[in-house]
PDB file of C-alpha atoms in Angstrom:
ATOM      1  CA  UNK A   8      93.871 118.942 106.923  1.00 97.00           C
ATOM      2  CA  UNK A   9      96.621 121.373 105.835  1.00 98.00           C
ATOM      3  CA  UNK A  10      99.945 121.043 107.869  1.00 98.00           C
ATOM      4  CA  UNK A  11     100.206 123.390 111.047  1.00 98.00           C
ATOM      5  CA  UNK A  12     102.276 126.805 110.888  1.00 97.00           C
ATOM      6  CA  UNK A  13     106.100 127.340 110.421  1.00 97.00           C
ATOM      7  CA  UNK A  14     108.448 130.061 110.794  1.00 95.00           C
ATOM      8  CA  UNK A  15     108.515 130.840 107.000  1.00 96.00           C
ATOM      9  CA  UNK A  16     104.799 130.959 106.693  1.00 95.00           C
ATOM     10  CA  UNK A  17     103.574 134.116 104.518  1.00 94.00           C
ATOM     11  CA  UNK A  18     107.272 134.944 103.818  1.00 96.00           C
ATOM     12  CA  UNK A  19     108.752 132.332 101.494  1.00 97.00           C
ATOM     13  CA  UNK A  20     107.329 130.195  99.152  1.00 98.00           C
ATOM     14  CA  UNK A  21     108.714 126.767 100.942  1.00 97.00           C
ATOM     15  CA  UNK A  22     107.132 124.193  98.149  1.00 97.00           C
ATOM     16  CA  UNK A  23     109.053 121.104  98.336  1.00 98.00           C
ATOM     17  CA  UNK A  24     112.045 122.607 100.242  1.00 97.00           C
ATOM     18  CA  UNK A  25     113.487 120.158 102.998  1.00 96.00           C
ATOM     19  CA  UNK A  26     113.845 121.200 106.488  1.00 96.00           C
ATOM     20  CA  UNK A  27     110.720 123.425 106.962  1.00 97.00           C
ATOM     21  CA  UNK A  28     109.646 122.373 110.451  1.00 97.00           C
ATOM     22  CA  UNK A  29     106.649 123.451 112.619  1.00 98.00           C
ATOM     23  CA  UNK A  30     107.115 126.314 114.801  1.00 97.00           C
ATOM     24  CA  UNK A  31     105.958 126.427 118.528  1.00 97.00           C
ATOM     25  CA  UNK A  32     102.709 127.812 117.215  1.00 96.00           C
ATOM     26  CA  UNK A  33     102.472 125.010 114.679  1.00 97.00           C
ATOM     27  CA  UNK A  34     103.015 122.427 117.322  1.00 97.00           C
ATOM     28  CA  UNK A  35     100.210 123.497 119.787  1.00 97.00           C
ATOM     29  CA  UNK A  36      98.107 123.641 116.377  1.00 97.00           C
ATOM     30  CA  UNK A  37      98.872 120.150 115.537  1.00 98.00           C
ATOM     31  CA  UNK A  38      98.162 119.097 119.451  1.00 97.00           C
ATOM     32  CA  UNK A  39      94.708 120.943 118.770  1.00 97.00           C
ATOM     33  CA  UNK A  40      94.173 118.860 115.601  1.00 97.00           C
ATOM     34  CA  UNK A  41      95.015 115.692 117.683  1.00 97.00           C
ATOM     35  CA  UNK A  42      92.289 116.508 120.220  1.00 97.00           C
ATOM     36  CA  UNK A  43      89.693 117.503 117.649  1.00 96.00           C
ATOM     37  CA  UNK A  44      90.330 113.735 116.042  1.00 96.00           C
ATOM     38  CA  UNK A  45      90.748 111.660 118.998  1.00 95.00           C
ATOM     39  CA  UNK A  46      87.831 109.484 119.150  1.00 91.00           C
ATOM     40  CA  UNK A  47      86.382 109.795 115.716  1.00 94.00           C
ATOM     41  CA  UNK A  48      87.329 106.260 114.991  1.00 94.00           C
ATOM     42  CA  UNK A  49      90.297 107.413 112.599  1.00 95.00           C
ATOM     43  CA  UNK A  50      92.326 104.262 111.865  1.00 93.00           C
ATOM     44  CA  UNK A  51      94.837 105.518 109.322  1.00 95.00           C
ATOM     45  CA  UNK A  52      96.663 108.998 109.258  1.00 98.00           C
ATOM     46  CA  UNK A  53      98.511 109.735 105.819  1.00 98.00           C
ATOM     47  CA  UNK A  54     100.766 112.339 105.293  1.00 98.00           C
ATOM     48  CA  UNK A  55     102.822 114.446 102.790  1.00 98.00           C
ATOM     49  CA  UNK A  56     106.744 113.605 102.567  1.00 98.00           C
ATOM     50  CA  UNK A  57     107.496 116.958 104.016  1.00 98.00           C
ATOM     51  CA  UNK A  58     108.448 117.388 107.484  1.00 98.00           C
ATOM     52  CA  UNK A  59     106.007 120.051 108.175  1.00 98.00           C
ATOM     53  CA  UNK A  60     103.228 117.925 107.141  1.00 98.00           C
ATOM     54  CA  UNK A  61     104.718 114.640 109.008  1.00 98.00           C
ATOM     55  CA  UNK A  62     105.107 116.753 112.474  1.00 98.00           C
ATOM     56  CA  UNK A  63     101.657 117.755 112.064  1.00 98.00           C
ATOM     57  CA  UNK A  64     100.326 114.304 111.446  1.00 98.00           C
ATOM     58  CA  UNK A  65     102.342 112.858 114.368  1.00 98.00           C
ATOM     59  CA  UNK A  66     100.249 113.899 117.348  1.00 98.00           C
ATOM     60  CA  UNK A  67      96.872 113.197 115.379  1.00 98.00           C
ATOM     61  CA  UNK A  68      98.478 109.479 114.912  1.00 98.00           C
ATOM     62  CA  UNK A  69      99.194 109.096 118.276  1.00 98.00           C
ATOM     63  CA  UNK A  70      95.822 110.381 119.378  1.00 97.00           C
ATOM     64  CA  UNK A  71      94.300 108.052 117.045  1.00 96.00           C
ATOM     65  CA  UNK A  72      96.250 105.009 117.826  1.00 96.00           C
ATOM     66  CA  UNK A  73      97.797 104.432 114.407  1.00 95.00           C
ATOM     67  CA  UNK A  74     101.122 105.076 112.646  1.00 96.00           C
ATOM     68  CA  UNK A  75     101.770 107.899 110.284  1.00 98.00           C
ATOM     69  CA  UNK A  76     102.034 106.782 106.472  1.00 97.00           C
ATOM     70  CA  UNK A  77     103.906 108.741 104.310  1.00 98.00           C
ATOM     71  CA  UNK A  78     102.095 109.151 100.674  1.00 98.00           C
ATOM     72  CA  UNK A  79     103.361 111.010  97.960  1.00 98.00           C
ATOM     73  CA  UNK A  80     100.207 111.846  96.473  1.00 98.00           C
ATOM     74  CA  UNK A  81      99.647 114.189  99.219  1.00 98.00           C
ATOM     75  CA  UNK A  82     102.997 116.197  98.522  1.00 98.00           C
ATOM     76  CA  UNK A  83     103.094 119.933  97.959  1.00 98.00           C
ATOM     77  CA  UNK A  84     102.923 121.355  94.354  1.00 97.00           C
ATOM     78  CA  UNK A  85     106.642 121.305  92.902  1.00 97.00           C
ATOM     79  CA  UNK A  86     107.355 124.871  92.709  1.00 98.00           C
ATOM     80  CA  UNK A  87     110.547 124.295  90.548  1.00 98.00           C
ATOM     81  CA  UNK A  88     112.846 127.340  90.173  1.00 97.00           C
ATOM     82  CA  UNK A  89     110.749 129.177  93.001  1.00 98.00           C
ATOM     83  CA  UNK A  90     110.939 126.846  95.808  1.00 98.00           C
ATOM     84  CA  UNK A  91     112.521 128.753  99.051  1.00 97.00           C
ATOM     85  CA  UNK A  92     111.520 132.194  97.235  1.00 97.00           C
ATOM     86  CA  UNK A  93     110.691 135.255  99.289  1.00 97.00           C
ATOM     87  CA  UNK A  94     107.060 136.420  98.538  1.00 97.00           C
ATOM     88  CA  UNK A  95     108.285 139.697  97.786  1.00 95.00           C
ATOM     89  CA  UNK A  96     110.864 138.699  95.486  1.00 96.00           C
ATOM     90  CA  UNK A  97     108.057 136.695  93.642  1.00 97.00           C
ATOM     91  CA  UNK A  98     105.477 139.513  93.683  1.00 96.00           C
ATOM     92  CA  UNK A  99     108.158 141.214  90.901  1.00 96.00           C
ATOM     93  CA  UNK A 100     108.270 138.517  88.651  1.00 96.00           C
ATOM     94  CA  UNK A 101     105.380 138.664  85.544  1.00 96.00           C
ATOM     95  CA  UNK A 102     105.672 134.683  85.689  1.00 96.00           C
ATOM     96  CA  UNK A 103     104.301 134.343  89.443  1.00 97.00           C
ATOM     97  CA  UNK A 104     101.432 136.845  88.614  1.00 95.00           C
ATOM     98  CA  UNK A 105     100.403 134.828  85.282  1.00 95.00           C
ATOM     99  CA  UNK A 106     100.395 131.630  87.163  1.00 94.00           C
ATOM    100  CA  UNK A 107      98.460 133.228  90.037  1.00 93.00           C
ATOM    101  CA  UNK A 108      95.974 134.718  87.744  1.00 93.00           C
ATOM    102  CA  UNK A 109      95.612 131.667  85.966  1.00 93.00           C
ATOM    103  CA  UNK A 110      96.321 128.320  87.848  1.00 93.00           C
ATOM    104  CA  UNK A 111      94.529 125.905  84.994  1.00 92.00           C
ATOM    105  CA  UNK A 112      96.912 126.831  82.288  1.00 93.00           C
ATOM    106  CA  UNK A 113     100.389 127.899  83.850  1.00 94.00           C
ATOM    107  CA  UNK A 114     103.000 126.153  85.548  1.00 95.00           C
ATOM    108  CA  UNK A 115     106.035 127.331  87.822  1.00 97.00           C
ATOM    109  CA  UNK A 116     109.172 127.525  85.668  1.00 97.00           C
ATOM    110  CA  UNK A 117     110.683 123.712  86.264  1.00 97.00           C
ATOM    111  CA  UNK A 118     107.620 122.815  88.574  1.00 97.00           C
ATOM    112  CA  UNK A 119     104.317 121.269  88.757  1.00 97.00           C
ATOM    113  CA  UNK A 120     101.157 122.563  86.879  1.00 96.00           C
ATOM    114  CA  UNK A 121      98.224 122.469  89.359  1.00 96.00           C
ATOM    115  CA  UNK A 122      96.577 120.580  87.070  1.00 97.00           C
ATOM    116  CA  UNK A 123      99.088 117.793  87.449  1.00 97.00           C
ATOM    117  CA  UNK A 124      98.495 118.412  91.495  1.00 97.00           C
ATOM    118  CA  UNK A 125      94.884 117.975  90.712  1.00 97.00           C
ATOM    119  CA  UNK A 126      95.289 115.063  88.863  1.00 97.00           C
ATOM    120  CA  UNK A 127      97.283 113.040  91.431  1.00 97.00           C
ATOM    121  CA  UNK A 128      94.826 114.278  93.979  1.00 97.00           C
ATOM    122  CA  UNK A 129      91.733 112.939  92.059  1.00 96.00           C
ATOM    123  CA  UNK A 130      93.601 109.655  91.384  1.00 96.00           C
ATOM    124  CA  UNK A 131      94.456 109.428  95.171  1.00 96.00           C
ATOM    125  CA  UNK A 132      90.348 110.297  96.116  1.00 95.00           C
ATOM    126  CA  UNK A 133      89.526 107.507  93.875  1.00 93.00           C
ATOM    127  CA  UNK A 134      91.514 104.991  95.502  1.00 92.00           C
ATOM    128  CA  UNK A 135      90.431 106.027  98.662  1.00 92.00           C
ATOM    129  CA  UNK A 136      86.832 105.538  97.774  1.00 89.00           C
ATOM    130  CA  UNK A 137      87.524 101.977  96.590  1.00 86.00           C
ATOM    131  CA  UNK A 138      89.050 101.524 100.104  1.00 80.00           C
ATOM    132  CA  UNK A 139      86.854  98.605 101.818  1.00 75.00           C
ATOM    133  CA  UNK A 140      87.723 100.171 105.380  1.00 76.00           C
ATOM    134  CA  UNK A 141      84.955 102.727 105.979  1.00 79.00           C
ATOM    135  CA  UNK A 142      86.711 104.512 108.908  1.00 85.00           C
ATOM    136  CA  UNK A 143      87.526 107.707 108.690  1.00 92.00           C
ATOM    137  CA  UNK A 144      91.021 109.069 107.183  1.00 94.00           C
ATOM    138  CA  UNK A 145      92.962 111.597 108.085  1.00 97.00           C
ATOM    139  CA  UNK A 146      95.340 113.426 105.560  1.00 98.00           C
ATOM    140  CA  UNK A 147      97.799 116.035 106.240  1.00 98.00           C
ATOM    141  CA  UNK A 148      98.699 117.874 103.164  1.00 98.00           C
ATOM    142  CA  UNK A 149      99.103 121.370 101.894  1.00 98.00           C
ATOM    143  CA  UNK A 150      96.824 124.281 100.835  1.00 97.00           C
ATOM    144  CA  UNK A 151      97.239 124.321  97.046  1.00 96.00           C
ATOM    145  CA  UNK A 152      96.853 120.618  96.980  1.00 98.00           C
ATOM    146  CA  UNK A 153      93.425 120.614  99.047  1.00 98.00           C
ATOM    147  CA  UNK A 154      92.435 123.396  96.731  1.00 97.00           C
ATOM    148  CA  UNK A 155      93.098 121.537  93.899  1.00 97.00           C
ATOM    149  CA  UNK A 156      91.308 118.773  95.371  1.00 97.00           C
ATOM    150  CA  UNK A 157      88.268 120.643  96.395  1.00 97.00           C
ATOM    151  CA  UNK A 158      88.201 122.295  93.089  1.00 96.00           C
ATOM    152  CA  UNK A 159      87.859 118.578  91.616  1.00 96.00           C
ATOM    153  CA  UNK A 160      85.285 117.635  93.692  1.00 96.00           C
ATOM    154  CA  UNK A 161      83.075 120.718  93.513  1.00 96.00           C
ATOM    155  CA  UNK A 162      83.695 120.739  89.679  1.00 94.00           C
ATOM    156  CA  UNK A 163      85.363 124.478  89.911  1.00 95.00           C
ATOM    157  CA  UNK A 164      87.805 125.673  87.127  1.00 94.00           C
ATOM    158  CA  UNK A 165      91.328 125.902  88.521  1.00 93.00           C
ATOM    159  CA  UNK A 166      90.934 129.465  87.629  1.00 88.00           C
ATOM    160  CA  UNK A 167      89.051 129.671  90.776  1.00 91.00           C
ATOM    161  CA  UNK A 168      91.394 128.699  93.616  1.00 89.00           C
ATOM    162  CA  UNK A 169      91.512 131.689  95.291  1.00 89.00           C
ATOM    163  CA  UNK A 170      88.137 131.791  95.956  1.00 91.00           C
ATOM    164  CA  UNK A 171      88.150 129.983  99.256  1.00 95.00           C
ATOM    165  CA  UNK A 172      91.079 129.482 102.040  1.00 95.00           C
ATOM    166  CA  UNK A 173      92.841 126.824 103.482  1.00 97.00           C
ATOM    167  CA  UNK A 174      94.145 127.862 106.716  1.00 97.00           C
ATOM    168  CA  UNK A 175      97.033 126.155 108.429  1.00 97.00           C
ATOM    169  CA  UNK A 176      96.086 123.473 110.628  1.00 97.00           C
ATOM    170  CA  UNK A 177      92.361 123.583 109.082  1.00 98.00           C
ATOM    171  CA  UNK A 178      90.314 120.434 108.433  1.00 98.00           C
ATOM    172  CA  UNK A 179      88.709 119.992 105.128  1.00 98.00           C
ATOM    173  CA  UNK A 180      86.205 116.997 105.200  1.00 97.00           C
ATOM    174  CA  UNK A 181      84.935 115.105 102.200  1.00 96.00           C
ATOM    175  CA  UNK A 182      82.835 112.344 102.207  1.00 94.00           C
ATOM    176  CA  UNK A 183      83.716 109.292  99.268  1.00 91.00           C
ATOM    177  CA  UNK A 184      80.355 108.195  98.336  1.00 85.00           C
ATOM    178  CA  UNK A 185      79.206 105.921  95.365  1.00 81.00           C
ATOM    179  CA  UNK A 186      78.401 108.633  93.611  1.00 84.00           C
ATOM    180  CA  UNK A 187      81.662 110.400  93.999  1.00 86.00           C
ATOM    181  CA  UNK A 188      83.050 112.927  96.791  1.00 92.00           C
ATOM    182  CA  UNK A 189      80.898 115.320  98.348  1.00 95.00           C
ATOM    183  CA  UNK A 190      82.595 118.493 100.540  1.00 97.00           C
ATOM    184  CA  UNK A 191      81.039 118.088 103.737  1.00 97.00           C
ATOM    185  CA  UNK A 192      83.222 120.810 105.441  1.00 96.00           C
ATOM    186  CA  UNK A 193      85.937 123.676 104.276  1.00 97.00           C
ATOM    187  CA  UNK A 194      88.753 125.063 106.057  1.00 97.00           C
ATOM    188  CA  UNK A 195      87.176 124.364 109.759  1.00 96.00           C
ATOM    189  CA  UNK A 196      89.726 125.799 111.902  1.00 93.00           C
ATOM    190  CA  UNK A 197      90.198 124.247 115.344  1.00 84.00           C
ATOM    191  CA  UNK A 198      90.379 126.526 118.475  1.00 69.00           C
ATOM    192  CA  UNK A 199      91.701 125.537 121.799  1.00 60.00           C
TER     193      UNK A 199
END
């Protein structure tokens, strides 16, 4: 799942900036996710270390009778110099435009390439696939990280990362099989 809404959503590139917490809307979205996942047999709830992801995971864990486990593999991309910048200011930066035009070959200045985020998610999926517990797992991460994972599963070049959306508080469902991961659902937005 992508974390729920926060006040800077759509205005600022938060990245790994500490202190970005859910808005009232985001807390309501997290509760809706918890209701959606309750009763599905989820035994583990993992979250990115970022506050907004952990705050999204907490009601899910409570509804599923689990504890939130923080997993650095689910962390947001490190946007380096761009962390905390307003999108309006980034739009004037040619490096920002180049990164968005070809995420497979560029990187944020002083940050992490999307290929690196994809590699850590591919490794995380491989670890999850070897877990002997076959119960559903809930994981809360970030839009670009989820896009990188989905692109990996589908064999899409990162150049096409923006051909599908990962909305706040959306669920993307993957099935981990012996033949490899399969995408079952993409960007399921939970409504109350």
